[in-house]
mmCIF file with all atom_site columns, C-alpha atoms in Angstrom:
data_model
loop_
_atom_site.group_PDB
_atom_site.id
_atom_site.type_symbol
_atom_site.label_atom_id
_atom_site.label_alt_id
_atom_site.label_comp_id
_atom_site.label_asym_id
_atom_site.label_entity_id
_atom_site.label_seq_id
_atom_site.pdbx_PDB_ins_code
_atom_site.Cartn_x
_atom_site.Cartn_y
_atom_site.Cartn_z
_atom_site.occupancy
_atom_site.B_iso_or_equiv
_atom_site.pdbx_formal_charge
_atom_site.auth_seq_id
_atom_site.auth_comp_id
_atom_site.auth_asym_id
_atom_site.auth_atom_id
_atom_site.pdbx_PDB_model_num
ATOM 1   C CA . UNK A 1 1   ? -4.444  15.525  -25.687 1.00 91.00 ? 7   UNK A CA 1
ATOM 2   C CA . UNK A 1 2   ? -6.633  13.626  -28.502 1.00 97.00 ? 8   UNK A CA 1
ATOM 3   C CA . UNK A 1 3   ? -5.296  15.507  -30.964 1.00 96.00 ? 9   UNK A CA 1
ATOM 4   C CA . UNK A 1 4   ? -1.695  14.616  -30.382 1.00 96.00 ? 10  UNK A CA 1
ATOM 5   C CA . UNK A 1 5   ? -2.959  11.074  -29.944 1.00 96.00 ? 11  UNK A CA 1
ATOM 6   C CA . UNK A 1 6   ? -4.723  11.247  -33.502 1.00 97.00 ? 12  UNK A CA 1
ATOM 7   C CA . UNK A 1 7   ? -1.382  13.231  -35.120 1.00 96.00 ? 13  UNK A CA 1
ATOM 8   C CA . UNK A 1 8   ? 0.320   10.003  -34.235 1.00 94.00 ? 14  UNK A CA 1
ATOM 9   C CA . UNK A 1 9   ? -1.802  7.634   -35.279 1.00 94.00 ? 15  UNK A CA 1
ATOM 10  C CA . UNK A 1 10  ? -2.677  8.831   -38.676 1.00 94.00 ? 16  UNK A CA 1
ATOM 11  C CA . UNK A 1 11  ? 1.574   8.161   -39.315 1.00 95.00 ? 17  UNK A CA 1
ATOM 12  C CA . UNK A 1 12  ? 0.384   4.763   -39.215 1.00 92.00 ? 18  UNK A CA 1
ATOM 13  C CA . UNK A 1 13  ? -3.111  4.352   -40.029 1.00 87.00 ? 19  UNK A CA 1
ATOM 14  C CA . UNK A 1 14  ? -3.007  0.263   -41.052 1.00 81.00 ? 20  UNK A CA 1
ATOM 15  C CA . UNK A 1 15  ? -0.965  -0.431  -37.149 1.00 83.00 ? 21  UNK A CA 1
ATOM 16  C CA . UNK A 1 16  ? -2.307  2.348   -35.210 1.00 89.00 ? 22  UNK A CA 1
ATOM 17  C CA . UNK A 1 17  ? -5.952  2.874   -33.375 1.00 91.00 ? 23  UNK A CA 1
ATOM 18  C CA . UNK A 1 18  ? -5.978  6.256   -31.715 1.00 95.00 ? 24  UNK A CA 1
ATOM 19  C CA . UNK A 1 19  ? -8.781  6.165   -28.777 1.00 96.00 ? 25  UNK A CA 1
ATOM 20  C CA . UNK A 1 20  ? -10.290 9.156   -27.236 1.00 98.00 ? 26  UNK A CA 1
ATOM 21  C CA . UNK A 1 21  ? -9.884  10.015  -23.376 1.00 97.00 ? 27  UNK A CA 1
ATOM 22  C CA . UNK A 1 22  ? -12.106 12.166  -21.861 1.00 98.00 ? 28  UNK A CA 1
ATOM 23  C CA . UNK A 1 23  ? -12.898 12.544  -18.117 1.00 98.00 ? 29  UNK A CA 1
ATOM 24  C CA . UNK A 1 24  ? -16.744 11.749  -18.044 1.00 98.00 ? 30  UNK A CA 1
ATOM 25  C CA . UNK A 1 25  ? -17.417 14.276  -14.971 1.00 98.00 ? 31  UNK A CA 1
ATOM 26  C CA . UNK A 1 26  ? -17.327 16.621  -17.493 1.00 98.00 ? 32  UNK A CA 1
ATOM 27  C CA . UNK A 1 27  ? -20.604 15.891  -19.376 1.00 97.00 ? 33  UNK A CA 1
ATOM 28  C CA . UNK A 1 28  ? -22.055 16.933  -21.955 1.00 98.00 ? 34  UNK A CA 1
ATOM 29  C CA . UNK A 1 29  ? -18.928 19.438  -22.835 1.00 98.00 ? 35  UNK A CA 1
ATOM 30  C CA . UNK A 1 30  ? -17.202 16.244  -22.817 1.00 98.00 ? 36  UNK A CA 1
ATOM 31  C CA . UNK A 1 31  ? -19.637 14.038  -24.880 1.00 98.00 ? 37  UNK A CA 1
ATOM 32  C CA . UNK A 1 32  ? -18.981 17.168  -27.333 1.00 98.00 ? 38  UNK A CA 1
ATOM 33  C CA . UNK A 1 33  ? -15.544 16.820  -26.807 1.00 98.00 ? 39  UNK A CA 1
ATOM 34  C CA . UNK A 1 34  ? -15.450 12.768  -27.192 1.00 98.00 ? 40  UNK A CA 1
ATOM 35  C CA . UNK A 1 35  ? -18.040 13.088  -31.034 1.00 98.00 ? 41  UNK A CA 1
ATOM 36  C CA . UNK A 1 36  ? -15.244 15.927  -32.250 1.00 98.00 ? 42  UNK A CA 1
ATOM 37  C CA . UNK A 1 37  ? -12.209 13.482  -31.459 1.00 98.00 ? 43  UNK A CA 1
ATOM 38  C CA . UNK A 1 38  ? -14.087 10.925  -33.743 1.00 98.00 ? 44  UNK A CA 1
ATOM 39  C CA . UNK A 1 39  ? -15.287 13.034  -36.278 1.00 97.00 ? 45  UNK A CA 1
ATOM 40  C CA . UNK A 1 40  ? -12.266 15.186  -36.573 1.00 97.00 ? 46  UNK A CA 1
ATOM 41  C CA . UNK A 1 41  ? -9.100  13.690  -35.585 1.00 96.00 ? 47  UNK A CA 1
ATOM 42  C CA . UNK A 1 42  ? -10.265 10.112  -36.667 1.00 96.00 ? 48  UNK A CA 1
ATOM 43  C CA . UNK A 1 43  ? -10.002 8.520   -33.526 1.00 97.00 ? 49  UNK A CA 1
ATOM 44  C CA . UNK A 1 44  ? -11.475 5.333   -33.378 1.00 96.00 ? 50  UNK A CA 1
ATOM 45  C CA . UNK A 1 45  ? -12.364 4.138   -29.366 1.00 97.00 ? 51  UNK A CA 1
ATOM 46  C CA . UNK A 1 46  ? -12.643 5.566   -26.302 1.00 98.00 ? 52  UNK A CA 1
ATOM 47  C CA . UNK A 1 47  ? -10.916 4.814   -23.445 1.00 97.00 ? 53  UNK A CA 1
ATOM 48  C CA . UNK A 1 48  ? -12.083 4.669   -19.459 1.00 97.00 ? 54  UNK A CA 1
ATOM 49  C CA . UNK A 1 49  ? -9.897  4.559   -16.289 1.00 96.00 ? 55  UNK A CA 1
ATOM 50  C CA . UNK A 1 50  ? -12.572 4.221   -13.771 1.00 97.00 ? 56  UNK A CA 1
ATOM 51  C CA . UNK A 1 51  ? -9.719  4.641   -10.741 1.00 96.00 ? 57  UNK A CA 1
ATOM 52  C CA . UNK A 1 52  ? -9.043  7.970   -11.856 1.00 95.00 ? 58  UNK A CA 1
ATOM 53  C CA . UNK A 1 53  ? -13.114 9.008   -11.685 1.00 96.00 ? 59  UNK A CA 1
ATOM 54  C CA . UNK A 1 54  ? -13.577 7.160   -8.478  1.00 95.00 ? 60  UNK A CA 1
ATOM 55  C CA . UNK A 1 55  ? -16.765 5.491   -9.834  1.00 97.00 ? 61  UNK A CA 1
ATOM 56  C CA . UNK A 1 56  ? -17.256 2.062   -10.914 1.00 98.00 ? 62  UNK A CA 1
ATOM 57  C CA . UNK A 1 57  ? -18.217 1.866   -15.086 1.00 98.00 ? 63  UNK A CA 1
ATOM 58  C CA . UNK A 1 58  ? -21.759 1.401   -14.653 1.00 98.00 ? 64  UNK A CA 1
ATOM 59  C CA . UNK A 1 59  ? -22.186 4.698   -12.705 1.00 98.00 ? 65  UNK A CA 1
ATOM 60  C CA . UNK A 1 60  ? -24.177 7.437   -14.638 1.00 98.00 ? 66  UNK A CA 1
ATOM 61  C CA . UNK A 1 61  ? -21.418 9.676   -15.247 1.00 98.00 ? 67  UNK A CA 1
ATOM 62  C CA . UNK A 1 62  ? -20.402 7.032   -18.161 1.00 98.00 ? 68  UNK A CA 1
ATOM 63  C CA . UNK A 1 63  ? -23.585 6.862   -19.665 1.00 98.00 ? 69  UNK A CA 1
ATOM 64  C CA . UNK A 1 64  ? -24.035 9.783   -22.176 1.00 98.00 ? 70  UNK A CA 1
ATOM 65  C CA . UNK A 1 65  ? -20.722 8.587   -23.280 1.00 98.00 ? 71  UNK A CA 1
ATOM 66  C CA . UNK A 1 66  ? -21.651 4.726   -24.204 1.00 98.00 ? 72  UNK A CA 1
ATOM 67  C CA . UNK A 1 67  ? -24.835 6.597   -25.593 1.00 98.00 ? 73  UNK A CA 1
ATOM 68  C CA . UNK A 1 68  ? -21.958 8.265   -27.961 1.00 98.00 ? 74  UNK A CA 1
ATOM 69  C CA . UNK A 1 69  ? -20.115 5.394   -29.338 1.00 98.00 ? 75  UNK A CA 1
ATOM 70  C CA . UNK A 1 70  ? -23.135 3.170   -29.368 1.00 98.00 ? 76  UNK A CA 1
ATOM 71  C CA . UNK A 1 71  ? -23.991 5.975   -32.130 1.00 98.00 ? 77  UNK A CA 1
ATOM 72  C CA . UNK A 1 72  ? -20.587 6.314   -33.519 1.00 98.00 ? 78  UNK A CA 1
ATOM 73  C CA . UNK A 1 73  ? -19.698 3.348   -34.541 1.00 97.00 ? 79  UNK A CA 1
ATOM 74  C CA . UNK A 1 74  ? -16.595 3.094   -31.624 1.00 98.00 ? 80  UNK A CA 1
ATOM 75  C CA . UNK A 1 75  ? -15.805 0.599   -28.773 1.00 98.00 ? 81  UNK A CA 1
ATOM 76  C CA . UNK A 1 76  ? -14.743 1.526   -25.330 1.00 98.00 ? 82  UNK A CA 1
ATOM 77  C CA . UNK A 1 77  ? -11.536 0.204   -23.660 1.00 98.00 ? 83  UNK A CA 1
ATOM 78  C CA . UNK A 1 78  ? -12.403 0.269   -20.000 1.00 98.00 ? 84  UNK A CA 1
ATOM 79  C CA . UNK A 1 79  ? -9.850  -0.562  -17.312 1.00 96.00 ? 85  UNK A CA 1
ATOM 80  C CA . UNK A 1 80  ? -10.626 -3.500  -15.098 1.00 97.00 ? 86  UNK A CA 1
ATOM 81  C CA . UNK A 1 81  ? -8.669  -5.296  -12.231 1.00 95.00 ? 87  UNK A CA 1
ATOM 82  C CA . UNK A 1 82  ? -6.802  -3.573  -9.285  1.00 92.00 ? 88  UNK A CA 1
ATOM 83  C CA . UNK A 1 83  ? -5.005  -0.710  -9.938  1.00 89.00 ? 89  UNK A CA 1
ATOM 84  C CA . UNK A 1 84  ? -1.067  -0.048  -9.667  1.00 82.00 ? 90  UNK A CA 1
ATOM 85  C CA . UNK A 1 85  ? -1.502  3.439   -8.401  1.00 85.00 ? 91  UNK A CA 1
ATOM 86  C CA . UNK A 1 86  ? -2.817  4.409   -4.678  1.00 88.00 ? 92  UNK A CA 1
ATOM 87  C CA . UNK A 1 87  ? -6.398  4.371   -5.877  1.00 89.00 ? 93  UNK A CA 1
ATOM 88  C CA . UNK A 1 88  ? -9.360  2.657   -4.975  1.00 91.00 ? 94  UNK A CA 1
ATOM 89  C CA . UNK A 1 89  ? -9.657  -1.046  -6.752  1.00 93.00 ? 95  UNK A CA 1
ATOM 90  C CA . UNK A 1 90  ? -12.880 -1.973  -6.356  1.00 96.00 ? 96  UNK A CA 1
ATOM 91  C CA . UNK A 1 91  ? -14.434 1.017   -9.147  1.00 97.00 ? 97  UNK A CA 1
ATOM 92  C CA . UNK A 1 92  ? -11.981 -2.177  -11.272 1.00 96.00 ? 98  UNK A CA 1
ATOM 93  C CA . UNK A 1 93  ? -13.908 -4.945  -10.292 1.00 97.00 ? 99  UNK A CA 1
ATOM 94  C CA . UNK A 1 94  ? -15.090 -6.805  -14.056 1.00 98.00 ? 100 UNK A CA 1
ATOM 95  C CA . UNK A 1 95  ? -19.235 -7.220  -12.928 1.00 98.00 ? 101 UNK A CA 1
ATOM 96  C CA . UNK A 1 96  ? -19.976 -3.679  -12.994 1.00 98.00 ? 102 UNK A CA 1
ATOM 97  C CA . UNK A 1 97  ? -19.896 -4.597  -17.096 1.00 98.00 ? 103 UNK A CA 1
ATOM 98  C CA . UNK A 1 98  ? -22.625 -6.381  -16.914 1.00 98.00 ? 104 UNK A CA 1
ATOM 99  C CA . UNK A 1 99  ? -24.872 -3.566  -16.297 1.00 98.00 ? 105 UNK A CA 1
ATOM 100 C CA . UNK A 1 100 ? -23.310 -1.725  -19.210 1.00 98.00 ? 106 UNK A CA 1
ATOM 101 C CA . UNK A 1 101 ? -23.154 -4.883  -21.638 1.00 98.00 ? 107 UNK A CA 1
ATOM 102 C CA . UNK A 1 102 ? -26.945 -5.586  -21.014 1.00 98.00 ? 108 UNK A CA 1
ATOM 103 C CA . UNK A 1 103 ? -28.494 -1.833  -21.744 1.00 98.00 ? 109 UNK A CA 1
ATOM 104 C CA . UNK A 1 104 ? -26.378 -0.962  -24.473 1.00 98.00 ? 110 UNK A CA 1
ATOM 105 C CA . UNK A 1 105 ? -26.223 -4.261  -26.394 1.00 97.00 ? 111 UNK A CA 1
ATOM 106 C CA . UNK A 1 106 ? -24.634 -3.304  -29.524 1.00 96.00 ? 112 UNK A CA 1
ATOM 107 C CA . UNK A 1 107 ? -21.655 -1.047  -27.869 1.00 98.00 ? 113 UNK A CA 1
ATOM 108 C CA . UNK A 1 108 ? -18.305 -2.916  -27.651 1.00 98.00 ? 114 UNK A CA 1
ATOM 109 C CA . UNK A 1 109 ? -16.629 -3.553  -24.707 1.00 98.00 ? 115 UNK A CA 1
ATOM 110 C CA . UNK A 1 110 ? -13.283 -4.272  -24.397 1.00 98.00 ? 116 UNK A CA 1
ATOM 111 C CA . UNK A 1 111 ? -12.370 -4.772  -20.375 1.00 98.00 ? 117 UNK A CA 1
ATOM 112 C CA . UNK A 1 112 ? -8.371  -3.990  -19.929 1.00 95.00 ? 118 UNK A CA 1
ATOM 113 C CA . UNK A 1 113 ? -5.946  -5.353  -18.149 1.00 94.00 ? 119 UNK A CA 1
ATOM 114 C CA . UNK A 1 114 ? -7.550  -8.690  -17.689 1.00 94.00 ? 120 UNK A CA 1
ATOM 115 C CA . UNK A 1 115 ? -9.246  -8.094  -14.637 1.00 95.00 ? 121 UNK A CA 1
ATOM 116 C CA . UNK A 1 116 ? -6.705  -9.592  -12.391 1.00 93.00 ? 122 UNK A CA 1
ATOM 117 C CA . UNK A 1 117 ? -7.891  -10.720 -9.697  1.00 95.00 ? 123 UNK A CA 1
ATOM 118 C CA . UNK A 1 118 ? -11.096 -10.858 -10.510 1.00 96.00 ? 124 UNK A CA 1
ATOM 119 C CA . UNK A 1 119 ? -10.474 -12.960 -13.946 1.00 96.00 ? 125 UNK A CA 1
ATOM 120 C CA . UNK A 1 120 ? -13.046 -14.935 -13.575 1.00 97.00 ? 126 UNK A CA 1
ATOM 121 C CA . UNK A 1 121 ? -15.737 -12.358 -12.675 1.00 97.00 ? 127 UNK A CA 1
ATOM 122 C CA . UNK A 1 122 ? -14.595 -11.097 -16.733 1.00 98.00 ? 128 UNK A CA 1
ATOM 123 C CA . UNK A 1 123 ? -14.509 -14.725 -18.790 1.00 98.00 ? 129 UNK A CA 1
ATOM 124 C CA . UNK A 1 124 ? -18.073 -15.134 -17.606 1.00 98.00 ? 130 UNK A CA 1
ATOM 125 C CA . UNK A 1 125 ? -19.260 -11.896 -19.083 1.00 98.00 ? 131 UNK A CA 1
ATOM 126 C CA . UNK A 1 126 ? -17.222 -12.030 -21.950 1.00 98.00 ? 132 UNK A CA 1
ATOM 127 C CA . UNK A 1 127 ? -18.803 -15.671 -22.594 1.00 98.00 ? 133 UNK A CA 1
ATOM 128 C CA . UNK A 1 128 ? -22.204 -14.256 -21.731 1.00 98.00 ? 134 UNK A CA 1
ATOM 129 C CA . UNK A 1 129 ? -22.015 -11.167 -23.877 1.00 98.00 ? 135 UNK A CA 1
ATOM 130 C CA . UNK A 1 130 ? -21.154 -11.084 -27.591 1.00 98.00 ? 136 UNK A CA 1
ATOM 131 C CA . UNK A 1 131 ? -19.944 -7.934  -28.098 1.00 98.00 ? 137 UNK A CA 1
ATOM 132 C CA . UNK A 1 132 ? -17.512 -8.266  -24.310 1.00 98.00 ? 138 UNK A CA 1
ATOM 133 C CA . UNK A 1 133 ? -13.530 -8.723  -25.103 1.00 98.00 ? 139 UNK A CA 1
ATOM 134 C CA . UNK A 1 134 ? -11.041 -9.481  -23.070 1.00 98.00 ? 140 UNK A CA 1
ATOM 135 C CA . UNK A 1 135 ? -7.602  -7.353  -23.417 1.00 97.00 ? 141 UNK A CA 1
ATOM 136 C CA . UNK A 1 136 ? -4.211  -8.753  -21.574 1.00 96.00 ? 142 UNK A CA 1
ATOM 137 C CA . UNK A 1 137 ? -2.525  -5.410  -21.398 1.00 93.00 ? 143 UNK A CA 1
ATOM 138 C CA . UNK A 1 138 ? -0.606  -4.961  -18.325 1.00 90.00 ? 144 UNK A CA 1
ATOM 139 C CA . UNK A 1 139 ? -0.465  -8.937  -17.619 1.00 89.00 ? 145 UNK A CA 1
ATOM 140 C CA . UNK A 1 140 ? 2.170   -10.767 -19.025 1.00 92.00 ? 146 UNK A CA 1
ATOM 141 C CA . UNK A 1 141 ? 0.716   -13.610 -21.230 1.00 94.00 ? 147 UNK A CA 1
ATOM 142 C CA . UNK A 1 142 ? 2.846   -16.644 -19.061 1.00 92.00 ? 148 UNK A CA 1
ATOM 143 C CA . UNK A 1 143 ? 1.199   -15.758 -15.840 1.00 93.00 ? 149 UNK A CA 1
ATOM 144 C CA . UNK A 1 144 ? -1.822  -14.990 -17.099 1.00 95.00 ? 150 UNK A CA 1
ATOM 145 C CA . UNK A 1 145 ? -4.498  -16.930 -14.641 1.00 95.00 ? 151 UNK A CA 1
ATOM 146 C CA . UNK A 1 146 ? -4.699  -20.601 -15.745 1.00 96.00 ? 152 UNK A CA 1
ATOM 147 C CA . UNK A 1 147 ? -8.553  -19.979 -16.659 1.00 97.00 ? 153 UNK A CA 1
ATOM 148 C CA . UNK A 1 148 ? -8.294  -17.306 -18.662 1.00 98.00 ? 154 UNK A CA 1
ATOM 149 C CA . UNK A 1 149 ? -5.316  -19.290 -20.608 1.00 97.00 ? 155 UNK A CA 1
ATOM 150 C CA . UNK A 1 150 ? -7.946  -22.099 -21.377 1.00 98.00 ? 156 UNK A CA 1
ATOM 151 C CA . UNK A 1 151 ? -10.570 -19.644 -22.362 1.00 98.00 ? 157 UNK A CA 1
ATOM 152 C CA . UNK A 1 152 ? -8.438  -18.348 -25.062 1.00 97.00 ? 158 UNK A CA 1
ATOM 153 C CA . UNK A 1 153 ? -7.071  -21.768 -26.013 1.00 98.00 ? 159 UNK A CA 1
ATOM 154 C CA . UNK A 1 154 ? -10.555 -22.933 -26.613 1.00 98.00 ? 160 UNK A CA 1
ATOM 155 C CA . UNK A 1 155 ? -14.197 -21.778 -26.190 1.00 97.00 ? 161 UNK A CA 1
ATOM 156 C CA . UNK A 1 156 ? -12.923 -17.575 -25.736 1.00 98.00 ? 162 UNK A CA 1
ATOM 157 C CA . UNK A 1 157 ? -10.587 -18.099 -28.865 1.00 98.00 ? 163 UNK A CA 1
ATOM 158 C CA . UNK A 1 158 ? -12.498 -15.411 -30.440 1.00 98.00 ? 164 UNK A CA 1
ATOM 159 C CA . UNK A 1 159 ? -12.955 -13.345 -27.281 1.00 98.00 ? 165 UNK A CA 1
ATOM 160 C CA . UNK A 1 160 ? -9.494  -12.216 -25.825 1.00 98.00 ? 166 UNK A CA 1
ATOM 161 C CA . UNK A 1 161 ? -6.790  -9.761  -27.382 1.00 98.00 ? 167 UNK A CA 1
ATOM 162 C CA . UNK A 1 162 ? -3.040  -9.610  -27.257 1.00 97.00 ? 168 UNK A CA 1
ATOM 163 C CA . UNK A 1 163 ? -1.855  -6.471  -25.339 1.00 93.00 ? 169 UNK A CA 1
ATOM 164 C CA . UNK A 1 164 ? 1.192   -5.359  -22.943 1.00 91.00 ? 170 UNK A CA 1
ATOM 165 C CA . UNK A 1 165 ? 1.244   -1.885  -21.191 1.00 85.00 ? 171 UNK A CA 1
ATOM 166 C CA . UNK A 1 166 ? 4.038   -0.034  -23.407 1.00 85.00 ? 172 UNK A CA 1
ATOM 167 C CA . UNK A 1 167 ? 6.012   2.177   -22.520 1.00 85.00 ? 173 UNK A CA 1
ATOM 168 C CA . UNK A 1 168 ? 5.500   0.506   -19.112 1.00 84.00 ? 174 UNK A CA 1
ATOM 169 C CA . UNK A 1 169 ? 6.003   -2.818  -20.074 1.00 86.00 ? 175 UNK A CA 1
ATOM 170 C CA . UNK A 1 170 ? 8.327   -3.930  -23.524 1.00 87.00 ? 176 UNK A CA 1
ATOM 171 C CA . UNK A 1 171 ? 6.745   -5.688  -26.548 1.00 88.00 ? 177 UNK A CA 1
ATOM 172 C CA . UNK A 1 172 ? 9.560   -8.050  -26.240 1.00 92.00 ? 178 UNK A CA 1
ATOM 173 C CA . UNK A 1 173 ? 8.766   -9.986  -23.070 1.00 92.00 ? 179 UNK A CA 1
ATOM 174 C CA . UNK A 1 174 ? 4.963   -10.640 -23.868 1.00 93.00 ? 180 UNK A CA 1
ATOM 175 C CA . UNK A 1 175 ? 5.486   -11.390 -27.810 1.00 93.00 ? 181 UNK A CA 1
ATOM 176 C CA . UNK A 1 176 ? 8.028   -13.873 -26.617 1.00 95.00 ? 182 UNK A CA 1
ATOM 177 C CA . UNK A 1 177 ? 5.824   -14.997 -23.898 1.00 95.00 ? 183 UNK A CA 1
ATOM 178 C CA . UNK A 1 178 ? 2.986   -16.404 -26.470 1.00 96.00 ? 184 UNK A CA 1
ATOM 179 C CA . UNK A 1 179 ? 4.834   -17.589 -28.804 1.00 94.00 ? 185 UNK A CA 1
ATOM 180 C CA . UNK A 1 180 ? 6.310   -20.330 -25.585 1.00 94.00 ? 186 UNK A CA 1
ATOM 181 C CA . UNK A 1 181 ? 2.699   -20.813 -24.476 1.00 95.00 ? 187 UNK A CA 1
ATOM 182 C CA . UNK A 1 182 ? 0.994   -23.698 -25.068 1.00 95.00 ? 188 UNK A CA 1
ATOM 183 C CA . UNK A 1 183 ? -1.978  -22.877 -27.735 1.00 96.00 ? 189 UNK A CA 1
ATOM 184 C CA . UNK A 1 184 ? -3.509  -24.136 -30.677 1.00 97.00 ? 190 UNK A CA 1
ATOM 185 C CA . UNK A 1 185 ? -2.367  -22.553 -33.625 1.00 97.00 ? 191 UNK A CA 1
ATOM 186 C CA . UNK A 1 186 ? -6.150  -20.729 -34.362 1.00 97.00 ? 192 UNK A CA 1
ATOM 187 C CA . UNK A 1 187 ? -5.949  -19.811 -31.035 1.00 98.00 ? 193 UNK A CA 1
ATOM 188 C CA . UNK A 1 188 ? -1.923  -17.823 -30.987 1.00 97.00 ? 194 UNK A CA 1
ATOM 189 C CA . UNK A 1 189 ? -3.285  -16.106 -33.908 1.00 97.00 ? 195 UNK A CA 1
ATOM 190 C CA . UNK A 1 190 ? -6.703  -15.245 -32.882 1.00 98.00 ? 196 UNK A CA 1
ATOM 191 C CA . UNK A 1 191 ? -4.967  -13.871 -29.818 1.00 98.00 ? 197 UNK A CA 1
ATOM 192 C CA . UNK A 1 192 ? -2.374  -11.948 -31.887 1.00 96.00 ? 198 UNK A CA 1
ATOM 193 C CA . UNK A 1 193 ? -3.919  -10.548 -34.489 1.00 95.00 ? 199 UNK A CA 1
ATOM 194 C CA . UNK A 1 194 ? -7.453  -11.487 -35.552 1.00 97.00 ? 200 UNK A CA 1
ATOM 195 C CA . UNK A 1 195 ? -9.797  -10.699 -33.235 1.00 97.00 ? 201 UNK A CA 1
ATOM 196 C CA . UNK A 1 196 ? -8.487  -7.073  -32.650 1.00 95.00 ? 202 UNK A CA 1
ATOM 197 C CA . UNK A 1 197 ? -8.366  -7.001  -36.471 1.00 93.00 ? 203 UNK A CA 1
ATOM 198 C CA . UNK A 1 198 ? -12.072 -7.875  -37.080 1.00 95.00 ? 204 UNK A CA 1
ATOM 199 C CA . UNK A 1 199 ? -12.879 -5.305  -33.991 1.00 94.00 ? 205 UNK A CA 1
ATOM 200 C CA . UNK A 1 200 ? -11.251 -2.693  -35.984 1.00 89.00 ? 206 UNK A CA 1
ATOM 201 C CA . UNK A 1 201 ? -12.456 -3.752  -39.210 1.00 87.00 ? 207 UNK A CA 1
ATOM 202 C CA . UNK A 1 202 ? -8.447  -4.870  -40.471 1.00 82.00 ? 208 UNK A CA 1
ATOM 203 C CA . UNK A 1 203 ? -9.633  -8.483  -41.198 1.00 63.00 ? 209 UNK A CA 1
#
């Protein structure tokens, strides 16, 4: 429910982003639906499951709702990689982004759960298109893929967030994670705090 979502994160406006989620088979009702949860409740992304839809992110359905934040001012969070759940993978699979990325070039795109195991498929669109960000949510940060690891610790630095699943996965475990990895400074805090801070205007 978006407004419960936006209840909660107004008790925390400077730590919390509340994002939108609205099933895009329900068009324009839903596009409706998606503009009040920004306008109204203050909430500030919107957020795409693709397995739950059965169709990839570059399928129509999506479109009237990129069309939306493009105008609004909001990124969308879609989920990339396999899934957990006894759904189809493949609607996961990172290159379907591209399609989005290139047609609407000033909407950002932040691709979920790392894209695992199609990592690579996601570093080369996120190096390709400026406004394409990489979030780690659902992976934790030591076994991230060794590429994506390098892309953060050096020409990505500005390109991939900190995340980690809660409630199905503990802060704990991941926050400890970084802090044992092996990064340059710029880069642990890039990835901690200050890209998703200059994505959300914080910085």
């Amino acid at each position: 429910n978006n407004r419960t979502i936006a209840e909660l994160a107004a008790a925390a406006p400077d730590r919390i982003v509340g994002c939108a989620s609205v099933d895009p088979r329900r068009g324009m009702e839903g596009v409706r639906e998606l503009r009040r949860a920004v306008k109204e409740d203050g909430l500030r992304a919107y957020k795409v499951l693709p397995f739950l839809y059965g169709a990839p992110p570059n399928d129509a359905i999506y479109y009237p709702y990129y069309s939306a934040c493009a105008d609004l001012g909001i990124p969308v969070l879609v989920l990339t990689g396999h899934t957990a759940v006894m759904e189809r993978s493949d609607v996961g699979r990172p290159l379907y982004l591209d399609d989005v990325a290139l047609y609407f070039r000033d909407l950002t795109i932040i691709a979920g759960h790392a894209g695992f195991p199609w990592t690579d498929e996601l570093i080369g669109l996120a190096w390709k298109h400026e406004r394409v960000f990489i979030d780690t949510s659902g992976q934790r940060p030591k076994y991230l893929p060794p590429a994506l690891k390098h892309f953060l610790n050096s020409y990505g630095r500005e390109k991939v967030l900190f995340g980690t699943g809660y409630p199905f996965m503990d802060y704990a475990k991941p926050v400890s994670d970084v802090a044992s990895m092996d990064l340059r400074e710029e880069s642990r805090t890039a990835f901690l705090w200050d890209n998703a801070a200059r994505i959300w205007g914080w910085s």
